[in-house]
Coordinates of C-alpha atoms and ligand atoms in Angstrom, one line a residue:
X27 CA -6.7 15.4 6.1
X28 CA -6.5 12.7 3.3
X29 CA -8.0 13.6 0.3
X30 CA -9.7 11.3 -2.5
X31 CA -9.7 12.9 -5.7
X32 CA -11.4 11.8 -8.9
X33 CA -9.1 10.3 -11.3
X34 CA -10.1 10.9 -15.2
X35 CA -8.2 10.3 -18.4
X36 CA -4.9 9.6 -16.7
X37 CA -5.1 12.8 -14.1
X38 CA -6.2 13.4 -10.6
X39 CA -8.8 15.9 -10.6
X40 CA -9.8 18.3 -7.7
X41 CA -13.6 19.3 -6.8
X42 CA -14.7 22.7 -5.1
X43 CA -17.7 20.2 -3.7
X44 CA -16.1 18.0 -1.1
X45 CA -17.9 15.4 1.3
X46 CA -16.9 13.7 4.4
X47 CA -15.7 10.1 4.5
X48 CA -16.4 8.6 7.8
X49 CA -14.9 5.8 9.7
X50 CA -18.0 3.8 11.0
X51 CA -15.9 2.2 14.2
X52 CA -16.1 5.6 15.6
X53 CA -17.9 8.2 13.7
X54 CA -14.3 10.3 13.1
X55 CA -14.0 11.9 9.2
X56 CA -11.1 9.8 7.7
X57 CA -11.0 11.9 4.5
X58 CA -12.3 14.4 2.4
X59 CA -13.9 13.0 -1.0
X60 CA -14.1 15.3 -4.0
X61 CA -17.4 14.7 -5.7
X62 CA -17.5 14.8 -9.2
X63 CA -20.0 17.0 -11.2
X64 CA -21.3 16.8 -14.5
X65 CA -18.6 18.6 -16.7
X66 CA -16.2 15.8 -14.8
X67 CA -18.2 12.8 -15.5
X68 CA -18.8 14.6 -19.3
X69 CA -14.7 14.4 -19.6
X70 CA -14.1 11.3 -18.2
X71 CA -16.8 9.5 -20.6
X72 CA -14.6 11.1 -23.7
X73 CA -11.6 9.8 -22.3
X74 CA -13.1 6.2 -22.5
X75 CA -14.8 6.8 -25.8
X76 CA -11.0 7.4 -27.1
X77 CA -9.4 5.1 -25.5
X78 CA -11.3 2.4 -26.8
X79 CA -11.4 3.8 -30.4
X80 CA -7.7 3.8 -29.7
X81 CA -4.9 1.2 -29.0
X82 CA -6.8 -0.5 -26.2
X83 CA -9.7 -1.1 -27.6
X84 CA -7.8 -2.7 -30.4
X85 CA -5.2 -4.2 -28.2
X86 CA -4.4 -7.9 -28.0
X87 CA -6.0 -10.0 -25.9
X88 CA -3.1 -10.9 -24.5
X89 CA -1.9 -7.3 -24.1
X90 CA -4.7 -6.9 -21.6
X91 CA -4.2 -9.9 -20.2
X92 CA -0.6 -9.1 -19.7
X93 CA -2.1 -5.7 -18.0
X94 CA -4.9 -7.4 -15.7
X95 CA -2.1 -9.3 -14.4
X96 CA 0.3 -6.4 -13.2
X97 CA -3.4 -4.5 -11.9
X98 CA -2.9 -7.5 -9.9
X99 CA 0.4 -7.9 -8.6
X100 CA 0.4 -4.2 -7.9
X101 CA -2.8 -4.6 -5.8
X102 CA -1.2 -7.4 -4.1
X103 CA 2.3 -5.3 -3.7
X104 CA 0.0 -2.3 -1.9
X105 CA -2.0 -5.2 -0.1
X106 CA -1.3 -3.4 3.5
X107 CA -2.3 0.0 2.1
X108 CA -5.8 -1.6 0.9
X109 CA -6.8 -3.5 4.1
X110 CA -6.2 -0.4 6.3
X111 CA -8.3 2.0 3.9
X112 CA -11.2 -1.1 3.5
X113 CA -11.5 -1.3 7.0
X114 CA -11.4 2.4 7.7
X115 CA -14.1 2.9 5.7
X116 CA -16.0 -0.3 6.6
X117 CA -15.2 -0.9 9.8
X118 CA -15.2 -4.8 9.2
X119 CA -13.0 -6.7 11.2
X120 CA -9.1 -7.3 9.5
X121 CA -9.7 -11.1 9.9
X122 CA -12.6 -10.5 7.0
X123 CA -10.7 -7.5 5.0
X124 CA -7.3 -9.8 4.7
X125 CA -8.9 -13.1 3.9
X126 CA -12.1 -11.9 1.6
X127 CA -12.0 -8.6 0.4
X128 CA -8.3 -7.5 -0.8
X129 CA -7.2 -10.9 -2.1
X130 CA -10.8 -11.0 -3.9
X131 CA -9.8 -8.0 -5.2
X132 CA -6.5 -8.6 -6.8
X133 CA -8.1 -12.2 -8.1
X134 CA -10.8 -10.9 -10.0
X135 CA -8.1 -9.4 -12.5
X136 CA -6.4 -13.1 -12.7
X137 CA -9.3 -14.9 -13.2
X138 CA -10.9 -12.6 -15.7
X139 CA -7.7 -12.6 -17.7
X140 CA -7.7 -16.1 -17.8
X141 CA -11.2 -16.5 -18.6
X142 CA -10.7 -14.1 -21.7
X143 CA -7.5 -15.9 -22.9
X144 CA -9.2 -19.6 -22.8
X145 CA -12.6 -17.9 -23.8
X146 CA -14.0 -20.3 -27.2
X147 CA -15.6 -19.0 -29.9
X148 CA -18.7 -20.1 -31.4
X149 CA -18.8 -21.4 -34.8
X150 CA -21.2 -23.3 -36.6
X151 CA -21.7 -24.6 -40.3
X152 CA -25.2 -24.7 -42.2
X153 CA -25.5 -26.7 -44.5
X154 CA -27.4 -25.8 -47.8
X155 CA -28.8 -27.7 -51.0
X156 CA -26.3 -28.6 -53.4
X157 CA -23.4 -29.3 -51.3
X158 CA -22.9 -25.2 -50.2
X159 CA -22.4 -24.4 -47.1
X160 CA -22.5 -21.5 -44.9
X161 CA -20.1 -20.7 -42.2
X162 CA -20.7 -18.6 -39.0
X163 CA -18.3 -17.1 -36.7
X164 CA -18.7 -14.9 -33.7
X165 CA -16.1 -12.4 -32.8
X166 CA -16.5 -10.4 -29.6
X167 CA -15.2 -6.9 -29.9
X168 CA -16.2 -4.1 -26.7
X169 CA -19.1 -2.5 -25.8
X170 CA -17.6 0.9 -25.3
X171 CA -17.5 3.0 -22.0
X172 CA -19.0 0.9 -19.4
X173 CA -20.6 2.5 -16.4
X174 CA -20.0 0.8 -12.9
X175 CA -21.9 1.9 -10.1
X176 CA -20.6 -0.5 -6.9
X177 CA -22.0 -0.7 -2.9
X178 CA -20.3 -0.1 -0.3
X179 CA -20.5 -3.4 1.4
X180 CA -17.7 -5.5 0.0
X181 CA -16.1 -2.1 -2.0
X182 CA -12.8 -3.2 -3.6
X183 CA -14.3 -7.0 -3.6
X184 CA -17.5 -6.1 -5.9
X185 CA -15.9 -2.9 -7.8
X186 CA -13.2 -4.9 -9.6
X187 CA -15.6 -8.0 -9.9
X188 CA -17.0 -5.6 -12.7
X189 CA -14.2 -3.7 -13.3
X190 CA -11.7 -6.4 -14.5
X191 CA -13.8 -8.3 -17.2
X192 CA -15.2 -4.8 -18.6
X193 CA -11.6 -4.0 -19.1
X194 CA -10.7 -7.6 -20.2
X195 CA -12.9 -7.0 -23.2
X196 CA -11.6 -4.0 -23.9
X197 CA -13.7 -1.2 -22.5
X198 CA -13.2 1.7 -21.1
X199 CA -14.9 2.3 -17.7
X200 CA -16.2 5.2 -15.4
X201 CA -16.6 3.5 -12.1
X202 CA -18.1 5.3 -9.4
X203 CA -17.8 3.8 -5.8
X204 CA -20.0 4.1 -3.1
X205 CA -20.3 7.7 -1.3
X206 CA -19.4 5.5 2.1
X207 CA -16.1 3.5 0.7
X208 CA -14.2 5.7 -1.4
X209 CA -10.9 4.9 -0.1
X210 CA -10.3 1.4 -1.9
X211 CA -11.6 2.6 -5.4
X212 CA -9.0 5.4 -5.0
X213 CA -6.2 3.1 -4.5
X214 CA -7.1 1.3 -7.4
X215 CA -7.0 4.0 -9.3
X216 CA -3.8 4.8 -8.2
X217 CA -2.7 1.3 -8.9
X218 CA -4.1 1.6 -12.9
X219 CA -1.5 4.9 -12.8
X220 CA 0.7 2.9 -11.2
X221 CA 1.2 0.0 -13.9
X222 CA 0.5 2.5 -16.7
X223 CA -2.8 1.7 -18.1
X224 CA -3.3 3.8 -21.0
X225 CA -5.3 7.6 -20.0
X226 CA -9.1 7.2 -20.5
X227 CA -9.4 3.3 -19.8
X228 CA -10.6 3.8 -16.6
X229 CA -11.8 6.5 -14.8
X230 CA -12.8 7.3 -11.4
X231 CA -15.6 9.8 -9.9
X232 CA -16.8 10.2 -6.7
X233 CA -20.2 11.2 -5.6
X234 CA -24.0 9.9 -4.6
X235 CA -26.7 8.8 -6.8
X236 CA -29.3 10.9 -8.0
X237 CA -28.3 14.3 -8.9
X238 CA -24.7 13.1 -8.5
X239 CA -22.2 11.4 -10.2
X240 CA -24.5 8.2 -10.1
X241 CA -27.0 10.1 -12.4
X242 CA -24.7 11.4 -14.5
X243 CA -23.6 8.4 -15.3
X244 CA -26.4 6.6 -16.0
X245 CA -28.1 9.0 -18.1
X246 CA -25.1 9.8 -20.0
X247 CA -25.6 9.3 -23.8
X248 CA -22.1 8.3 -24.5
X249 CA -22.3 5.5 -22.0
X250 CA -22.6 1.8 -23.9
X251 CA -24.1 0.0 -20.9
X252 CA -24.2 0.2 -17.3
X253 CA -23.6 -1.9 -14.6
X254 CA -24.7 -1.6 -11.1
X255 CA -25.1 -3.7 -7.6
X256 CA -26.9 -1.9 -4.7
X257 CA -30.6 -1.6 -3.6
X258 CA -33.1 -3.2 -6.1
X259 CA -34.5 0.3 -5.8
X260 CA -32.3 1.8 -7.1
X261 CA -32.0 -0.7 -9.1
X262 CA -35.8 0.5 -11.1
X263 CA -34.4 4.0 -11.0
X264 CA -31.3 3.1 -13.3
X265 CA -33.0 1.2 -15.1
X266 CA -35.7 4.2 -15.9
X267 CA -32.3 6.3 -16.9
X268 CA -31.1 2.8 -19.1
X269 CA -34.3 2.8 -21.1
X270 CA -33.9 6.5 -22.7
X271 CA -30.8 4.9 -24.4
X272 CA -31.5 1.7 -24.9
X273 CA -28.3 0.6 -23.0
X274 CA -27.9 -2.7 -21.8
X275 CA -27.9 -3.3 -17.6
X276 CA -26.6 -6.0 -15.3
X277 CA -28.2 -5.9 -12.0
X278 CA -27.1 -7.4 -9.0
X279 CA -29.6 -6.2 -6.4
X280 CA -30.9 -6.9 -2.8
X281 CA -32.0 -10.5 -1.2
X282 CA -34.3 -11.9 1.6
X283 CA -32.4 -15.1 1.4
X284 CA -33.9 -18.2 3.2
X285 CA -31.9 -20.5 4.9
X286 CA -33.3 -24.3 5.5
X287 CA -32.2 -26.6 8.0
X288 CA -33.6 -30.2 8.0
X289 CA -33.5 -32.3 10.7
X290 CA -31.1 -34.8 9.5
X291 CA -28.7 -32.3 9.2
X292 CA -25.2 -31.7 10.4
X293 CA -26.0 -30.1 13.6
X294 CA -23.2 -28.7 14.2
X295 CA -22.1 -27.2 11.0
X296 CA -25.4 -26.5 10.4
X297 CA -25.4 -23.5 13.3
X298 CA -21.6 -22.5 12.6
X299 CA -23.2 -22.0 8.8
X300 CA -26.5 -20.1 9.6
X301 CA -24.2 -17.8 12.7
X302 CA -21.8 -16.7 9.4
X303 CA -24.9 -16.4 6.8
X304 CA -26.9 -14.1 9.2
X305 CA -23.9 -12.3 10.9
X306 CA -20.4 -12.2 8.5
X307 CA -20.0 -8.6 7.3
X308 CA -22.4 -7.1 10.4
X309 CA -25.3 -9.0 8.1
X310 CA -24.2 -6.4 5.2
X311 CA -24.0 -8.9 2.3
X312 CA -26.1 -9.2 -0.3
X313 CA -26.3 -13.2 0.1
X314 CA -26.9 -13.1 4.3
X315 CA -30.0 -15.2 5.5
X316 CA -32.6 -13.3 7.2
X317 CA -35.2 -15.9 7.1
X318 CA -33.9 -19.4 8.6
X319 CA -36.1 -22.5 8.6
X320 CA -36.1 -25.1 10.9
X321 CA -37.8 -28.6 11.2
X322 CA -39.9 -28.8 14.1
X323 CA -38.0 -31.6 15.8
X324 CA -34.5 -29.4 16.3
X325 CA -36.7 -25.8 16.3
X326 CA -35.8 -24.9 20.2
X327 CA -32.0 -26.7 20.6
X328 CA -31.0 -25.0 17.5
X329 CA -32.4 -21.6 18.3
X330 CA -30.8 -21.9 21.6
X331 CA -27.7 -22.6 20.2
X332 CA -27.5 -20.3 17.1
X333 CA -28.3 -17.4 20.2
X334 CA -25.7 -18.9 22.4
X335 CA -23.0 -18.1 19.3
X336 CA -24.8 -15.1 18.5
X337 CA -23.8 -13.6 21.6
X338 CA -20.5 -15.0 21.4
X339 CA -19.7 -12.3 18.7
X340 CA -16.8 -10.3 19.7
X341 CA -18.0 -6.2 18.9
X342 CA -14.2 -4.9 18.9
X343 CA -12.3 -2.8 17.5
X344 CA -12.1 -3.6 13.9
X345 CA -8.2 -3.8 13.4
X346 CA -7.7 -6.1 16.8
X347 CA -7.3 -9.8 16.8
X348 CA -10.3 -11.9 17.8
X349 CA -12.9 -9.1 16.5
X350 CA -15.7 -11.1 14.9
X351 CA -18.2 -8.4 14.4
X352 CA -17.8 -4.8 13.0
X353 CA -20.1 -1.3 12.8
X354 CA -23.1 -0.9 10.5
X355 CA -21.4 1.4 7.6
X356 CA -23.4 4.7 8.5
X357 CA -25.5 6.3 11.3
X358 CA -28.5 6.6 9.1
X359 CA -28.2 2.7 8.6
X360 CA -28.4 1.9 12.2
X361 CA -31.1 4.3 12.3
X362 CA -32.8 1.9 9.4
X363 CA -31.9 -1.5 10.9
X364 CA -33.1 0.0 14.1
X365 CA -36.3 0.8 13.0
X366 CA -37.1 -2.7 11.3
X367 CA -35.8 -3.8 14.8
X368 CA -38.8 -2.1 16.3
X369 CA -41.2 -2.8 13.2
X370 CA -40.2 -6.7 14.0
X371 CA -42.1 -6.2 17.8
X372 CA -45.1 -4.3 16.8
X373 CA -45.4 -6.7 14.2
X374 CA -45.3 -9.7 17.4
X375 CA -41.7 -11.1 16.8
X376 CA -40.3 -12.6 20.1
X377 CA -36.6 -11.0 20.8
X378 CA -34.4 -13.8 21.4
X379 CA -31.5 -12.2 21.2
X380 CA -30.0 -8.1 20.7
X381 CA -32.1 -6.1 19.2
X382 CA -30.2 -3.0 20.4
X383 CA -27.3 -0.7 20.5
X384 CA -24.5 -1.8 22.6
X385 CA -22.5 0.7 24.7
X386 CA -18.7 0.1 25.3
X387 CA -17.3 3.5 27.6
X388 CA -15.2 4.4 24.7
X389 CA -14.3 6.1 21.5
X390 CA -16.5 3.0 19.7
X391 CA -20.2 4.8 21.5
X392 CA -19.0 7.5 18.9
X393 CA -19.7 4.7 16.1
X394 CA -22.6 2.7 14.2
X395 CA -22.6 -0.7 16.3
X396 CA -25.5 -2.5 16.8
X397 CA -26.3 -5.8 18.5
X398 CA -26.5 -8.7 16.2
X399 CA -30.3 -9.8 16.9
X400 CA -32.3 -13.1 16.1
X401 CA -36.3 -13.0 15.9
X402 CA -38.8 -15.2 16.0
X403 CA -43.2 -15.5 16.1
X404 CA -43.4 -13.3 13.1
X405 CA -46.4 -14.5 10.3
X406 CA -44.7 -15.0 6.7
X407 CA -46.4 -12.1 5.4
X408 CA -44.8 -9.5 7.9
X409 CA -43.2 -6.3 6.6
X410 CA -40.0 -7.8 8.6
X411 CA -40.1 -11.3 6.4
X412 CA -40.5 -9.9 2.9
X413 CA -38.1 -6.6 3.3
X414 CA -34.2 -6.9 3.1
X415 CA -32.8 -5.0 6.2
X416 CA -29.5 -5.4 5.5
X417 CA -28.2 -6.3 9.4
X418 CA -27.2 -8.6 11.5
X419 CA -30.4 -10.1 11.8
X420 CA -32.3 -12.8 10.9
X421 CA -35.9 -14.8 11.9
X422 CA -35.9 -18.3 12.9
X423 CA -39.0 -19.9 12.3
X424 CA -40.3 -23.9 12.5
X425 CA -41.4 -26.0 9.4
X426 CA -42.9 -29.5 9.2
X427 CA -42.4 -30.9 5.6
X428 CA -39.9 -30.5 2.9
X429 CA -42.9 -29.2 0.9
X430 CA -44.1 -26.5 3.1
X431 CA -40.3 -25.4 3.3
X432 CA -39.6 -24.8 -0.3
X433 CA -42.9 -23.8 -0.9
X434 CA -42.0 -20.8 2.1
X435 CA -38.2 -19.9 1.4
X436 CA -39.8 -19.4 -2.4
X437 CA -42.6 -17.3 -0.9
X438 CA -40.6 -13.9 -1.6
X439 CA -40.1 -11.0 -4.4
X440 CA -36.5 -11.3 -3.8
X441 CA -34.6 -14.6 -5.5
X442 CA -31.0 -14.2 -4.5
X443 CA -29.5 -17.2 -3.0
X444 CA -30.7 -20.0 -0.3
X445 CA -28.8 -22.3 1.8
X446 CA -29.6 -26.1 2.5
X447 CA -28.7 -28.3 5.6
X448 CA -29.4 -31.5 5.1
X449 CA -27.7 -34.7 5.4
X450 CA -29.5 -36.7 3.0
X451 CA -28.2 -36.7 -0.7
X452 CA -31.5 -37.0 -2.6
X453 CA -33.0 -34.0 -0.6
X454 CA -30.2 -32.2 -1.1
X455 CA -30.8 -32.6 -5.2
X456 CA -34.2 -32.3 -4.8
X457 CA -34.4 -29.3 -2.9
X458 CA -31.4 -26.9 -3.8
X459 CA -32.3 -26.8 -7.9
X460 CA -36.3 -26.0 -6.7
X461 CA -34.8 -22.6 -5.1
X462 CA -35.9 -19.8 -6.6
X463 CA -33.1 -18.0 -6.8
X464 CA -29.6 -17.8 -9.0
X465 CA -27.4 -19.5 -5.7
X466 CA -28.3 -22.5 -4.0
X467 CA -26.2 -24.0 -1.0
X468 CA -25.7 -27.1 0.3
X469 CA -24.1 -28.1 3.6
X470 CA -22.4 -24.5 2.7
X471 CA -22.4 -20.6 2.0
X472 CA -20.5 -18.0 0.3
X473 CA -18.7 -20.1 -1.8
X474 CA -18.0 -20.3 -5.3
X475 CA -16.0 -20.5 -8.3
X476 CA -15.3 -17.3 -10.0
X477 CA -16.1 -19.2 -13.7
X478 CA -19.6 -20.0 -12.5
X479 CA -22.6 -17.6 -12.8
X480 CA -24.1 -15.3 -10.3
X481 CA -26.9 -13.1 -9.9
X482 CA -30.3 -13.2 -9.0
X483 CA -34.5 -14.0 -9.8
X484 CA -37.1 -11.6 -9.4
X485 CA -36.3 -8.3 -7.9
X486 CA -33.0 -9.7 -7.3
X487 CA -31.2 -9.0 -10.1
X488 CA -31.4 -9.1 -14.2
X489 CA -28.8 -10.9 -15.9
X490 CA -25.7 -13.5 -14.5
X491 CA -22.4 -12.2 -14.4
X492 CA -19.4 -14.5 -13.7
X493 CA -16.7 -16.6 -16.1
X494 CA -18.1 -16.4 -19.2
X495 CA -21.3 -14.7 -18.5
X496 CA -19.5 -11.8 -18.0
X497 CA -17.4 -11.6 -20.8
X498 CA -21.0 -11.8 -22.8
X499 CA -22.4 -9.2 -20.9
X500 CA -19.5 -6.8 -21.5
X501 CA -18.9 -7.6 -25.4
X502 CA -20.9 -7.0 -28.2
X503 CA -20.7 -10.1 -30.1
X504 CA -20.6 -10.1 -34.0
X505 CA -22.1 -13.1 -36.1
X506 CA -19.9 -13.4 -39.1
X507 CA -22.0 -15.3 -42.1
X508 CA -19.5 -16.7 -44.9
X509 CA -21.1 -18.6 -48.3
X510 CA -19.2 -21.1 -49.2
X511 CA -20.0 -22.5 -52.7
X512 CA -18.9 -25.9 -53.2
X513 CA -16.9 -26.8 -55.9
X514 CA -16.7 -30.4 -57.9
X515 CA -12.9 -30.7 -58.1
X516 CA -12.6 -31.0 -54.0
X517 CA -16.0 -33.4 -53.5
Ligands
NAD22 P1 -27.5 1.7 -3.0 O1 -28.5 1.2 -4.1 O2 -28.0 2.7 -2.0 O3 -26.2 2.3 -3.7 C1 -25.4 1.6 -4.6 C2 -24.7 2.6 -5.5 O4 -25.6 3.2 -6.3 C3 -23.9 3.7 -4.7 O5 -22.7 3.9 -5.4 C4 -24.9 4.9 -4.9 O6 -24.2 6.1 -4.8 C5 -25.5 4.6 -6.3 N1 -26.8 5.2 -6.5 C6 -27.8 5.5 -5.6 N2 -28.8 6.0 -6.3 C7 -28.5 6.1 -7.6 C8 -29.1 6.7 -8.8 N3 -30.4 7.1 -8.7 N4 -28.5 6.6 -9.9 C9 -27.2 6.1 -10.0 N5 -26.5 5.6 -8.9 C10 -27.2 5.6 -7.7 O7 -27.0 0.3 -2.3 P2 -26.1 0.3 -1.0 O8 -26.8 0.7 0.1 O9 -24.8 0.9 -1.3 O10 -25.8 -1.3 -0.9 C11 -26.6 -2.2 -0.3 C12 -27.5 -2.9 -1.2 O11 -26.8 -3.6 -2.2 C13 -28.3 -4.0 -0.6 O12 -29.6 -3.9 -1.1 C14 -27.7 -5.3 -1.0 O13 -28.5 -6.4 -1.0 C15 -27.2 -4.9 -2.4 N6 -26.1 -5.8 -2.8 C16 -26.4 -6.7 -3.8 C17 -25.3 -7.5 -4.2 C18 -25.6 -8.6 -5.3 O14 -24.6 -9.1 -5.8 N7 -26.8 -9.0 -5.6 C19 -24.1 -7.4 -3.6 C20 -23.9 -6.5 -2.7 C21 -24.9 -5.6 -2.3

């Protein structure tokens, strides 16, 4: 059986504790994971604290540069060996795995080096009475041992998208993946031997979340600031371990993201859009619409049509051509979408489509599928409009004005991201910047530059992370004040 060790200060370290990884196509164990404990997690922290009072923490930028790029290549060289452990442990089809997730995952460490090489510096000069003047400077110099605790819904993709600028500005990091989707975090592990990263710069453990790995990382003194994506729930309870120390947090937490379709809208596109938003990744991304508005005039054609495609969603296996639509990641998942499946009826939503567990005569019954599932009837305030389920699922409802829709896709504790349909170009701009929520969509989803920021409003998130946003979030940044006098001979 394959075996995923923890890797700290350069070595591969074995744990008496082990726990099974589980392919969600078909319920087999894929791998034992060694979970770390606290004397582990203890050890790899000192490793980062050294490393970065070391070379690396000095180094160049363009050393580090030089080193994002061959973390990289080396992904990239190993691309084969990522897809199939992404998809064993995911179960999302290889169309999405090749295309999203691995070459995500090399990219981050490109466009973060990049970033940190064209990064400016502020300066500014104050003048004072009497022709002196005062000039101030900020250098950016690392945080320390960063602490990245990463889903398991994009794993690889949303790892290194913290990984890579914490170690463009110099950190160390202890990264600990998701119990579910250890397999890619390994490999990249493997690949940070692999180029030769120095020991200590980042560290791997495995584990779960409270009285785990997670915990110890979080409440670990010698930890400089943590960041985390996952559950906004967990999300307090991190944040509860953050405050003991002080330690500065990036969130990037759950969504109940609206999506808005106006009648003068793209039809077409419009459907293909909201099918990907509710359904890409099995519904398992963060950004997915669970709550779709749609103006009264095109309510029924476009609910009939968004089922029709729906239900044109090929459930194979996850490795074969023309699969669309993968597993939930874990039975006790299903058991979760299931049950907000159910809460949806006794709450009077109308099934239009799904809603249950298909069966397929083979080795897939053994697996976490579920039917992707649209709803509709339910009142705003329903437990099934205002909590994230995290499934291929979403609620179509009608609207009348533009008014009542913003007013209703803002109506929500969550503040992640929206999408827009329109085909007008003033409601587009009047609409998309009234979202309240860090990512607005036109006409589009899932798309963005790397360089811009992302994260979320209300119990979506604290803090923006992307381009430039992140290298401020993983530096500590030093105001250097220099009196200048002046001097007669040069005025
Ligand atoms: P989760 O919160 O259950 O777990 C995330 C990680 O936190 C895992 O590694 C887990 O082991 C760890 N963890 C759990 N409890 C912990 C604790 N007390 N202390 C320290 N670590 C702990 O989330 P999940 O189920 O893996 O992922 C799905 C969630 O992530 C959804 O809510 C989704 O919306 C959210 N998400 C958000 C974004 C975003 O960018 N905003 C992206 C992807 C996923």
């Amino acid at each position: 059986m394959r075996q995923y060790r923890n890797y700290i200060a350069g070595e591969w370290v074995e744990s008496a504790r082990r726990f099974p990884d589980i392919d969600p196509a078909d319920g087999r164990t894929i791998a034992e994971v060694h979970e770390a404990d606290r004397a582990m997690v203890d050890a790899a922290v000192e490793s980062g604290r050294a490393a970065v009072r070391g070379a690396w923490g000095r180094a160049p930028v363009a050393e580090r540069a030089a080193m994002l790029y061959r973390i990289a290549d080396e992904i990239e060289r190993r691309f084969d060996d990522f897809l199939d452990a992404e998809i064993a442990d995911t179960g999302k089809p290889r169309a999405l795995a090749s295309t999203l997730d691995i070459p995500r995952g090399a990219a981050n460490f490109r466009v973060f080096a990049d970033i940190l090489k064209t990064a400016p510096l502020e300066s500014f000069q104050l003048d004072l009475p009497g022709g002196a003047h005062a000039l101030n400077y900020t250098v950016r110099k690392p945080l320390g041992v960063v602490g990245v605790i990463s889903p398991w819904n994009l794993p690889l993709l949303l790892l290194t998208w913290k990984v890579a600028p914490a170690l463009a500005c110099g950190n160390a990091v202890v990264a600990k993946p998701s119990e579910e989707t250890p397999g890619t975090a390994t490999l990249l592990a493997e690949v940070m031997h692999a180029v030769g990263l120095p020991p200590g710069v980042f560290n791997l453990v495995h584990g779960f979340g409270p009285d785990s790995a997670g915990e110890f990382i979080t409440t670990h003194p010698g930890i400089a600031a943590i960041t985390f994506t996952g559950e906004s729930r967990t999300g307090s309870a991190i944040m509860r371990a953050a405050a003991e120390g002080v330690k500065p947090i990036s969130f990037e937490l759950g969504g109940k993201n609206a999506g808005i379709v106006f009648a003068d809208c793209d039809f077409d596109k419009a459907v293909d859009g909201l099918v990907r938003a509710s359904f890409l990744n099995t519904g398992q991304v963060c950004l997915c619409s669970e709550r779709v508005l749609v103006e009264r005039p095109i309510y029924e054609r476009f609910v009939d049509a968004l089922a029709r495609k729906a239900r044109e969603l090929v459930l194979g296996w996850p490795r074969e051509l023309g699969t669309s639509m993968g597993p939930l990641i874990s039975a006790e998942h299903r058991r979760k979408v299931l049950a907000y499946y159910r809460l949806a009826q006794q709450e009077g939503a109308t099934l239009v489509t799904g809603g249950g567990v298909p069966a397929f005569g083979d080795a897939r019954d053994g697996g976490f599928w579920i039917e992707p599932t649209i709803l509709a009837g339910l009142p705003d305030g329903a437990r099934c409009m205002r909590e994230e389920i995290f499934g291929p699922v979403c609620h179509v409802s009608p609207f009348d004005t533009e008014a009542e829709a913003v007013a209703r896709a803002n109506d929500s504790d969550y503040g992640l991201a929206a999408t827009v349909w329109t085909g007008s170009v003033d409601r587009a701009h009047r609409v998309a910047p009234a979202m309240r929520v860090g990512l607005a969509w036109v006409n589009s989803w899932f798309l963005r530059d790397l360089r811009t920021p992302f994260g979320g409003a209300g119990i979506s998130g604290i803090g923006r992370e992307g381009g430039a946003h992140s290298l401020n979030f993983y530096s500590e940044l030093t105001n250097v004040c220099v009196r200048i006098e002046a001097q007669e001979a040069l005025a």
